[in-house]
Coordinates of C-alpha atoms in Angstrom, one line a residue:
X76 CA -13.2 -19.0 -9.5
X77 CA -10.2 -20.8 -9.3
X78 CA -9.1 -21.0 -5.4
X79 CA -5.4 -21.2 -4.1
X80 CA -7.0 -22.9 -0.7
X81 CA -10.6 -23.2 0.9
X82 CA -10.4 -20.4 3.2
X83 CA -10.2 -18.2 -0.4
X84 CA -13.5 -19.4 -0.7
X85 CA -15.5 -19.3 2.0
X86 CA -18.6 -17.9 2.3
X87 CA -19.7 -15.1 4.8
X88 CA -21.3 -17.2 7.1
X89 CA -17.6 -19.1 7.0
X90 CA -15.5 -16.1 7.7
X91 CA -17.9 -15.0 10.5
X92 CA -17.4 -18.0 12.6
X93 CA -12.9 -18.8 12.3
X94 CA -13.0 -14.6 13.0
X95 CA -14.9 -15.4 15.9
X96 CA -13.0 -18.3 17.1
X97 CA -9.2 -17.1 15.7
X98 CA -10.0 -13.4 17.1
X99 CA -10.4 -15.2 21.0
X100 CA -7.4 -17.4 20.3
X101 CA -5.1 -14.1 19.3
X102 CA -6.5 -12.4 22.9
X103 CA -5.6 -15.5 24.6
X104 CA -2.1 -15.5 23.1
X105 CA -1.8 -12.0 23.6
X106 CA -1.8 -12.0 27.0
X107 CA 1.7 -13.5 27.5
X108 CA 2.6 -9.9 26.6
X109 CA 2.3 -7.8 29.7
X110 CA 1.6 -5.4 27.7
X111 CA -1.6 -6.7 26.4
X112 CA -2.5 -8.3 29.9
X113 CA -2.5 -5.3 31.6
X114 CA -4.6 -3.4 28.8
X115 CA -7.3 -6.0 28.3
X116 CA -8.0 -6.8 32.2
X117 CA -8.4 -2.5 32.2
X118 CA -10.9 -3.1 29.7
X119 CA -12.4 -6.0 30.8
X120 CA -11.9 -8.3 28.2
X121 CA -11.6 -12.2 28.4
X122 CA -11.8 -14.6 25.2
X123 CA -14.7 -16.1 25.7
X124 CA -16.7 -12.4 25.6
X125 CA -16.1 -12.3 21.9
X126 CA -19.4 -13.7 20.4
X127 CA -19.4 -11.4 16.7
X128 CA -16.6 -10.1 15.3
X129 CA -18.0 -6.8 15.9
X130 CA -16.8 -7.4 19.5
X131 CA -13.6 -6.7 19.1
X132 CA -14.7 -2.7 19.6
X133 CA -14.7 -3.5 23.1
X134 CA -10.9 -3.8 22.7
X135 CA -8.8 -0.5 22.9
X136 CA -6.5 0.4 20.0
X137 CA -2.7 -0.1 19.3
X138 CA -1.2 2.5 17.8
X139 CA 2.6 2.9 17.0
X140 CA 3.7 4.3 19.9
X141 CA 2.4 1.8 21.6
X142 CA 4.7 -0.6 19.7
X143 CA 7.5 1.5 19.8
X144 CA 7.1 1.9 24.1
X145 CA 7.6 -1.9 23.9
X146 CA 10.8 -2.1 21.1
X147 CA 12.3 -4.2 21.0
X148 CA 10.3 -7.7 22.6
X149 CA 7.9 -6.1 24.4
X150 CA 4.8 -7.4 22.4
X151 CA 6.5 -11.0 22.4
X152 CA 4.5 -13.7 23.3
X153 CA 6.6 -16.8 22.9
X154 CA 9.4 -17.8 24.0
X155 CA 12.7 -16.4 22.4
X156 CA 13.9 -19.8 21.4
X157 CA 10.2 -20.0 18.7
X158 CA 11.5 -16.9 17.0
X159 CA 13.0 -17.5 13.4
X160 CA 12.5 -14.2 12.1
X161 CA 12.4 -10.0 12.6
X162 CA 11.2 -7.7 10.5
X163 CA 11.4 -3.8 11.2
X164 CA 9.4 -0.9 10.3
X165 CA 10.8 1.5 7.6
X166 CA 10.8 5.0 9.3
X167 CA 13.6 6.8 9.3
X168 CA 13.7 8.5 12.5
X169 CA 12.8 7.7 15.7
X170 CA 12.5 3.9 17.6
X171 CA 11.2 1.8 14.7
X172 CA 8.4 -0.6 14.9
X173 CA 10.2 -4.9 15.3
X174 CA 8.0 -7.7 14.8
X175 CA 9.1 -10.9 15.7
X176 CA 8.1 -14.2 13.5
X177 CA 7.7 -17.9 14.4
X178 CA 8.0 -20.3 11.9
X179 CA 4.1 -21.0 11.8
X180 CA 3.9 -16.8 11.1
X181 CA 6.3 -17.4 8.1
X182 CA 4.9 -20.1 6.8
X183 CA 1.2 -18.7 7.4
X184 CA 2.4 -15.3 5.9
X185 CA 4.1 -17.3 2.8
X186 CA 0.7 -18.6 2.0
X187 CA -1.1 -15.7 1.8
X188 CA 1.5 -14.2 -0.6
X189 CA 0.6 -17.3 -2.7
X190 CA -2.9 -16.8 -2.6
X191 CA -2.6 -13.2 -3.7
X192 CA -0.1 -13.9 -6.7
X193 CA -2.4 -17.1 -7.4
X194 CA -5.7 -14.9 -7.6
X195 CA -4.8 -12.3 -10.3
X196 CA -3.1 -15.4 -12.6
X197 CA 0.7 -15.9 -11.6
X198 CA 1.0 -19.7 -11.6
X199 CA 4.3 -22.0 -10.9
X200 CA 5.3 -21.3 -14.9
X201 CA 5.9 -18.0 -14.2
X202 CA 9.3 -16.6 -13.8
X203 CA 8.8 -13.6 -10.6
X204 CA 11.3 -10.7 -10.8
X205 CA 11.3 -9.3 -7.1
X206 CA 12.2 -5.3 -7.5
X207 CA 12.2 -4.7 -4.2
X208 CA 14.4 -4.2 -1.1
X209 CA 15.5 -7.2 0.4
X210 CA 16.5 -6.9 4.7
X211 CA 14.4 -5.5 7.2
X212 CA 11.8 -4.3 4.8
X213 CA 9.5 -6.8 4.3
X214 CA 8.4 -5.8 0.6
X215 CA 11.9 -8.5 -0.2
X216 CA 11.2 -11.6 1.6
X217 CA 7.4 -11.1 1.9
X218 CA 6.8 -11.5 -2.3
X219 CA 10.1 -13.8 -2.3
X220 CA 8.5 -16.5 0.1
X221 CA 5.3 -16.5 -1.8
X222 CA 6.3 -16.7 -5.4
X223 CA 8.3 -19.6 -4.2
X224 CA 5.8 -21.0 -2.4
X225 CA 3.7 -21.2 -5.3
X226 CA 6.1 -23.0 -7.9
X227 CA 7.9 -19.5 -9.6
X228 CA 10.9 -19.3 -10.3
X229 CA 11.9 -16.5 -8.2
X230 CA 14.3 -13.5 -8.9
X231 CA 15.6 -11.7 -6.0
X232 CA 16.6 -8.8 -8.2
X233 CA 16.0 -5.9 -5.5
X234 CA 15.6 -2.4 -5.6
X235 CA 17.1 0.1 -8.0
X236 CA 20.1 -0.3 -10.6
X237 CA 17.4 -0.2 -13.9
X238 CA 20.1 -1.3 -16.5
X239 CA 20.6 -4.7 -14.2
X240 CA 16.4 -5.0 -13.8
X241 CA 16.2 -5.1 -17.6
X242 CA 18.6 -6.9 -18.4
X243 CA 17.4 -9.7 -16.1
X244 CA 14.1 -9.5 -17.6
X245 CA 15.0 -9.9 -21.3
X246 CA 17.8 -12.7 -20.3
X247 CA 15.2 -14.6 -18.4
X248 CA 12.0 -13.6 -20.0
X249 CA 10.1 -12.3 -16.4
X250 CA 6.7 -12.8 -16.8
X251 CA 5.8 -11.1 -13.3
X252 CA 7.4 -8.5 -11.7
X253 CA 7.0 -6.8 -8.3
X254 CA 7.7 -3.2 -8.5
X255 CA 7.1 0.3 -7.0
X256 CA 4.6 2.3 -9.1
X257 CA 6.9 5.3 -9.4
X258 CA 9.5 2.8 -10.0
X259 CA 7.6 1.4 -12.8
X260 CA 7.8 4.8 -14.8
X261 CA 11.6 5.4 -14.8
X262 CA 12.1 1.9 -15.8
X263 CA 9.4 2.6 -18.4
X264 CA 11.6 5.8 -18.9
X265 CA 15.0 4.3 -18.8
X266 CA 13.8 1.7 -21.3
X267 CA 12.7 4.6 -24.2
X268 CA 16.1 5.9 -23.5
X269 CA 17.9 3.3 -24.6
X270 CA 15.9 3.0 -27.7
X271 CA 13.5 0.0 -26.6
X272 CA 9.3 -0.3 -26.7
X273 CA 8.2 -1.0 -23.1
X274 CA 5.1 -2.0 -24.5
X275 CA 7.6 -5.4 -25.7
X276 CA 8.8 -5.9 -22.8
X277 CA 7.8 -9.6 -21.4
X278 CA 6.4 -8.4 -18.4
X279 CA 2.3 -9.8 -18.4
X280 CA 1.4 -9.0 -14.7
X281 CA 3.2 -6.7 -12.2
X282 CA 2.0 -6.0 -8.9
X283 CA 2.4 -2.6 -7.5
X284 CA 2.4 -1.2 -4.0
X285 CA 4.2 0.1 -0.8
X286 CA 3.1 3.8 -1.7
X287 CA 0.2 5.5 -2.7
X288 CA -1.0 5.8 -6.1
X289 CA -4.2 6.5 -8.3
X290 CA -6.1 4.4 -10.7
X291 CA -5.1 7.1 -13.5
X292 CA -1.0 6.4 -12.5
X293 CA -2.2 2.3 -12.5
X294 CA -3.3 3.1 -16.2
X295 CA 0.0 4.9 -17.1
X296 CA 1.9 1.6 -16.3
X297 CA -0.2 -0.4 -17.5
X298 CA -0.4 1.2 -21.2
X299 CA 3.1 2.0 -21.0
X300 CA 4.0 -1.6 -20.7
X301 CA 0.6 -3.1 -21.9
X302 CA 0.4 -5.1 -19.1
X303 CA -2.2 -5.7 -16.0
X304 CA -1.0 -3.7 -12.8
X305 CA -2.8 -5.1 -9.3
X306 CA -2.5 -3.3 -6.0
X307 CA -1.5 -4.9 -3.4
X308 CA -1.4 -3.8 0.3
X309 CA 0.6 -4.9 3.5
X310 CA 2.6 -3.2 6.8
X311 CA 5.0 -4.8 8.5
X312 CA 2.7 -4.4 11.9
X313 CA 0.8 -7.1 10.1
X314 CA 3.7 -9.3 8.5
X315 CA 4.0 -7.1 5.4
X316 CA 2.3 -8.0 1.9
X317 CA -0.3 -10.3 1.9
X318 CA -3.2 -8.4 4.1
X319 CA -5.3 -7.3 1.1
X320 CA -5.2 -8.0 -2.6
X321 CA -6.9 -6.5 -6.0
X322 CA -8.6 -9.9 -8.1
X323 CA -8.7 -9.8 -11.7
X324 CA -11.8 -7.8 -11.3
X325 CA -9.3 -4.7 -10.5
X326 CA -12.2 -3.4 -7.8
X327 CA -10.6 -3.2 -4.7
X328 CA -8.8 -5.8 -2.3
X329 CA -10.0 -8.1 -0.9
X330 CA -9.0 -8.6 2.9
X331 CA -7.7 -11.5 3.5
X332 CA -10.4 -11.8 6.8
X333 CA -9.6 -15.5 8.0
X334 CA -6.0 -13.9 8.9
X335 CA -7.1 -10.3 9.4
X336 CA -9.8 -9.1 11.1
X337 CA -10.4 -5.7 9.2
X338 CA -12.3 -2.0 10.8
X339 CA -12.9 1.5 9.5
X340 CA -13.3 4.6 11.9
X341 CA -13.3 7.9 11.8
X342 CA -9.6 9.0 12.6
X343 CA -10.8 11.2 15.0
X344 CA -13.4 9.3 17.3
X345 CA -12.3 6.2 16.5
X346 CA -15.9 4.9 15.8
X347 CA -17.3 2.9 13.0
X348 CA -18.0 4.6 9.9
X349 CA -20.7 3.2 7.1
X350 CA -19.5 1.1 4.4
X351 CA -18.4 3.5 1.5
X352 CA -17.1 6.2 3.7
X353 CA -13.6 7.0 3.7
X354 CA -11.6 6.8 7.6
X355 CA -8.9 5.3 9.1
X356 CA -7.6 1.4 8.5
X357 CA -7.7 -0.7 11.9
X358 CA -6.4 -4.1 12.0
X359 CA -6.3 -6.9 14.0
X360 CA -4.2 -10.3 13.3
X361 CA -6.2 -13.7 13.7
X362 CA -3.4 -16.2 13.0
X363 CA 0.2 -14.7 14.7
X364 CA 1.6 -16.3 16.6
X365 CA 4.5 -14.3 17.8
X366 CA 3.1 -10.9 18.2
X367 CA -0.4 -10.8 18.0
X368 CA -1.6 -7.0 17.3
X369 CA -4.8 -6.2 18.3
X370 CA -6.9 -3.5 16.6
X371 CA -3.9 -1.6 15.7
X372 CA -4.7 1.4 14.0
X373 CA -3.0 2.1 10.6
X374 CA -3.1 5.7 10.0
X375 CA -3.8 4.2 6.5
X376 CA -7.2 5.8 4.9
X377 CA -9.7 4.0 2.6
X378 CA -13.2 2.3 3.0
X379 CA -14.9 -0.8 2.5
X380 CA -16.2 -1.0 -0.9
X381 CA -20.3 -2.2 -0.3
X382 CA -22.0 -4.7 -2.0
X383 CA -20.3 -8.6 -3.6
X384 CA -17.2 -8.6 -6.0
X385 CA -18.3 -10.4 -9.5
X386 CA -15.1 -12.5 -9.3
X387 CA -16.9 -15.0 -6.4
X388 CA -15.3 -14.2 -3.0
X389 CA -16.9 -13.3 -0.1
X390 CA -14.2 -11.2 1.7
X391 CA -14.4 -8.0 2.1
X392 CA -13.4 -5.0 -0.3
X393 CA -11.3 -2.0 1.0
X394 CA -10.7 0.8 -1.7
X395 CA -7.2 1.5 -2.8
X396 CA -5.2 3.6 0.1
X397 CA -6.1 7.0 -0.3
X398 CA -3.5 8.4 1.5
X399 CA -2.7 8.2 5.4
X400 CA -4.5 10.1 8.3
X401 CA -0.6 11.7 9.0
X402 CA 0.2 12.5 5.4
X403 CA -3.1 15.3 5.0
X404 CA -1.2 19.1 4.5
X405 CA -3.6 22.3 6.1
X406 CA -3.1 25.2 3.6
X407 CA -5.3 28.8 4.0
X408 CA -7.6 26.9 6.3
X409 CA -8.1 23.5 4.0
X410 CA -7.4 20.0 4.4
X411 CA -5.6 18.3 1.3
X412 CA -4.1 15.0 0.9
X413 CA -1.3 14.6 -2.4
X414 CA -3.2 12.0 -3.9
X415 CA -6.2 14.7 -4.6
X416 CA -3.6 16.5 -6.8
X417 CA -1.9 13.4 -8.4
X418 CA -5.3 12.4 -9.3
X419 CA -6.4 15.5 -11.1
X420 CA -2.7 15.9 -12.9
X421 CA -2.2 12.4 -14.3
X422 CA -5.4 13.2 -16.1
X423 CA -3.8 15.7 -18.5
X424 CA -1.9 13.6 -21.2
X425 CA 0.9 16.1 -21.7
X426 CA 1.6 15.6 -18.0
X427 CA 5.5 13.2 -17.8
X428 CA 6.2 10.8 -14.8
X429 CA 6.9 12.9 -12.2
X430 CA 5.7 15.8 -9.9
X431 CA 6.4 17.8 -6.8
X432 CA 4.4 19.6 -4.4
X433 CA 5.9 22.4 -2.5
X434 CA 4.1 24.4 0.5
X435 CA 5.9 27.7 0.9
X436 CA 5.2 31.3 3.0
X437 CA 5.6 34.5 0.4
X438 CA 5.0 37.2 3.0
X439 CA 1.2 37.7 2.5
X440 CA 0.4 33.6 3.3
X441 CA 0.6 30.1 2.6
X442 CA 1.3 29.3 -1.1
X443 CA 0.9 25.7 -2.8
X444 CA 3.3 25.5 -5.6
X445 CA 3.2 22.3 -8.0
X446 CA 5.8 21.3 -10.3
X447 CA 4.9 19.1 -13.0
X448 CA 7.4 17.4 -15.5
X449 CA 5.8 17.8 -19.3
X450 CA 6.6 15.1 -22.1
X451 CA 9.5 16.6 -24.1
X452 CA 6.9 16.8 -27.1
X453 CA 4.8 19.0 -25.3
X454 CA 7.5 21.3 -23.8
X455 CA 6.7 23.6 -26.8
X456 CA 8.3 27.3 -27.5
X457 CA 4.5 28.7 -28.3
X458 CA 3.9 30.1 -24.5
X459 CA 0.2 30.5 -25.6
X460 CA 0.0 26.7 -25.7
X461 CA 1.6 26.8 -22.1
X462 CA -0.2 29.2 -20.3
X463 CA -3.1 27.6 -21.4
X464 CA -2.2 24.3 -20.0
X465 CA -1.5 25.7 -16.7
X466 CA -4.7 27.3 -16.5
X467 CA -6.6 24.4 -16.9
X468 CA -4.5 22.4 -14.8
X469 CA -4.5 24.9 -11.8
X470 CA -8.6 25.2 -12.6
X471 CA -9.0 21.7 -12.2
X472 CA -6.9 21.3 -8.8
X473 CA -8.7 24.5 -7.9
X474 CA -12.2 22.9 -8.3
X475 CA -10.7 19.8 -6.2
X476 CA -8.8 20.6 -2.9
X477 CA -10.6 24.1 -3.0
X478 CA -6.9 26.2 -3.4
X479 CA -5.6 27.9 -6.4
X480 CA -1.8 27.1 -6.8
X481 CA 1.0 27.7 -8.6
X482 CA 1.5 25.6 -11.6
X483 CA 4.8 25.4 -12.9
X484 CA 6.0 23.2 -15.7
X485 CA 9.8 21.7 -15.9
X486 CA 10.9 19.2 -18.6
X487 CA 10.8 15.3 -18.2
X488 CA 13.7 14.1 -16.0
X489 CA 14.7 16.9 -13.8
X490 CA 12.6 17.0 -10.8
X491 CA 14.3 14.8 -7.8
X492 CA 13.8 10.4 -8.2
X493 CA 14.0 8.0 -6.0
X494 CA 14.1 4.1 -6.7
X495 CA 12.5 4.1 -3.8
X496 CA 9.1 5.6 -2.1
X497 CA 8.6 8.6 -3.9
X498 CA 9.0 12.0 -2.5
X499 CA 5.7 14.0 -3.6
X500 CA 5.5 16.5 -0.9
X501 CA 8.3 19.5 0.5
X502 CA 6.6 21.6 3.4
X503 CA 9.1 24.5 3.8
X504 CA 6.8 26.8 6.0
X505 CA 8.7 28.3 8.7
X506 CA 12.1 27.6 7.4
X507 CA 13.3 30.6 6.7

């Protein structure tokens, strides 16, 4: 195991102690927020009562309407003058989520990009094609600062305009590119147009993230391009990328736990759950300086995958994100989360790059309609060959979220894209 820097390495017993002494440094900073001062004396929690890491239950959660109540400083616990950087959240509506960096946070953050792009084989001779949006999203400057802080030479191509990406790629031979999964397959798409084999594309590694995805759409872009795709996973709550990483092993990432200290509950109760069962993402930093967040709950879902990871590192393993707590749909009395039906469709190799799920009211009740794009050599005229495939494919999400639906093909390229976060779900119940 070849290590970026010792905390990489550390053993359990290693981790155990900095979380212990980091998590009582981040409570002590985090009481030059009011905020935090007022909520921790409530609970009755001082630094020196953290003795285990599993003490930091006895701290109440964060949630984002707690950061949002205190937009756009509230949570700041230096003075103004030690901030060199702000990141927001990217939601759409509403107050968004700020976080405010010192240089030690961007220069910490910085190094834990370069550990991640270090572990799965991205070394200074690399050239890093950044295929993300630059500004308040930190997706841009997140991967940017840590390809360059290993040695890469560093692209900041950002999101969208495919003609431009490839081009850049071929002219400068990218070796590594960072990349939206759904992204991934129009560029795979956009490439077949124009005549060329993805599969000869220079790209070795990409790393993929920002939205969820299932190991069956990983293997699409990775045969597609014949390349190795890693996860990666970050929120700008806790910097951005850089919180948890896939190794070459590609069995879940690893938390980076000397930075973040890392929980699973139940989204309801907000208590522990085992390792190996799924619930709710709560995090806490160890290392801001700026805003230290403490157990802020994610709304993310996964769970810690039990047991050691062959490739030698002793932090822990959460599963890729499964979906969030928020994003779960209720039809005819049942609980459903998109990835269950991306994972069942994505099996089926007639099945294109895109599909859309639609939740709809006919009169009589809820209906769950899914459009899925076919590969134009499977969009047949023989409407046996058809109807067959839909059966099987509406059996198959029926035997998995526990509703039949509606399946309805459409050709490749016509359903709505986005070079950015995919849309996968319309909910038009009630809007007519």
């Amino acid at each position: 195991m070849e290590v970026f820097d010792k905390a990489e390495g550390w053993s359990r017993e290693e981790i155990t102690a900095c979380q212990v002494a980091r998590l009582r440094g981040s409570i002590a900073r985090s009481m030059n927020s009011p905020f935090y001062r007022e909520r921790l004396a409530r609970a009755g929690v001082r630094p020196e009562d953290i003795r285990t890491p599993e003490d930091v239950r006895r701290i109440p959660f964060t949630t984002k309407q707690d950061l949002r109540s205190q937009y756009p400083e509230g949570l700041l616990c230096v003075p103004r003058r030690d901030v060199v950087r702000m990141h927001c959240s990217s939601g759409t509506t509403g107050t968004p989520t700020a976080i405010c960096y010192t240089r030690g946070d961007v220069n910490s953050w910085s190094d834990l990009v370069a550990r991640c792009l270090h572990m799965v084989g991205v070394r200074p001779d690399d050239v890093f094609q950044n295929m993300s949006g630059y500004g308040l999203f930190t997706g841009g400057l997140g991967f940017h600062n840590g390809a360059e802080r290993l040695g890469c030479m560093t692209i900041p191509a950002g999101a969208g305009n495919s003609l431009r990406q490839i081009k850049i790629v071929e002219d400068f031979h990218t070796t590594v590119a960072h990349i939206l999964p759904s992204y991934a397959l129009i560029l795979g798409e956009k490439l077949r147009q124009m005549g060329k084999n993805p599969a000869e594309f220079p790209l070795r590694i990409a790393i993929v993230g920002a939205e969820p995805y299932t190991e069956e759409f990983r293997r699409r872009i990775e045969d597609l391009f014949a390349l190795k795709a890693y996860n990666s996973y970050g929120l700008t709550e806790m910097n951005g990328p850089g919180v948890a990483f896939e190794c070459q092993e590609q069995n879940g990432m690893h938390v980076w736990e000397d930075a973040y200290l890392p929980e699973i509950v139940n989204p309801e109760t907000g208590e522990p759950v085992p390792d190996g069962e799924i619930g709710e993402l709560v995090l806490t930093t160890l290392r801001r300086e700026g805003m230290p967040i403490l157990r802020y709950r994610t709304r993310d879902l996964t769970r810690f995958l039990p047991g050691e990871c062959a490739c030698g590192r002793h932090h822990r393993r959460i599963d890729r994100i499964l979906g969030r707590a928020d994003d779960m749909f209720i039809i005819k009395g049942v609980n459903v989360y998109p990835m269950q039906i991306e994972q069942v469709i994505m099996t089926f190799k007639e099945v294109g790059q895109n599909y859309l799920i639609t939740l709809e009211s006919d009169g009589l009740g809820d209906v769950l309609r899914v459009q899925v794009e076919l590969r134009d050599e499977c969009f047949v005229e023989d409407m046996r060959v058809l109807q067959s495939l839909q059966k099987r494919i509406a059996s198959r999400l029926r035997d998995e979220v526990l509703v039949t639906p509606r399946v309805e093909f459409v050709q490749s390229n016509t359903l709505p894209k986005s070079e950015g976060k995919a849309v996968r779900v319309r909910d038009l119940r009630g809007t007519k």
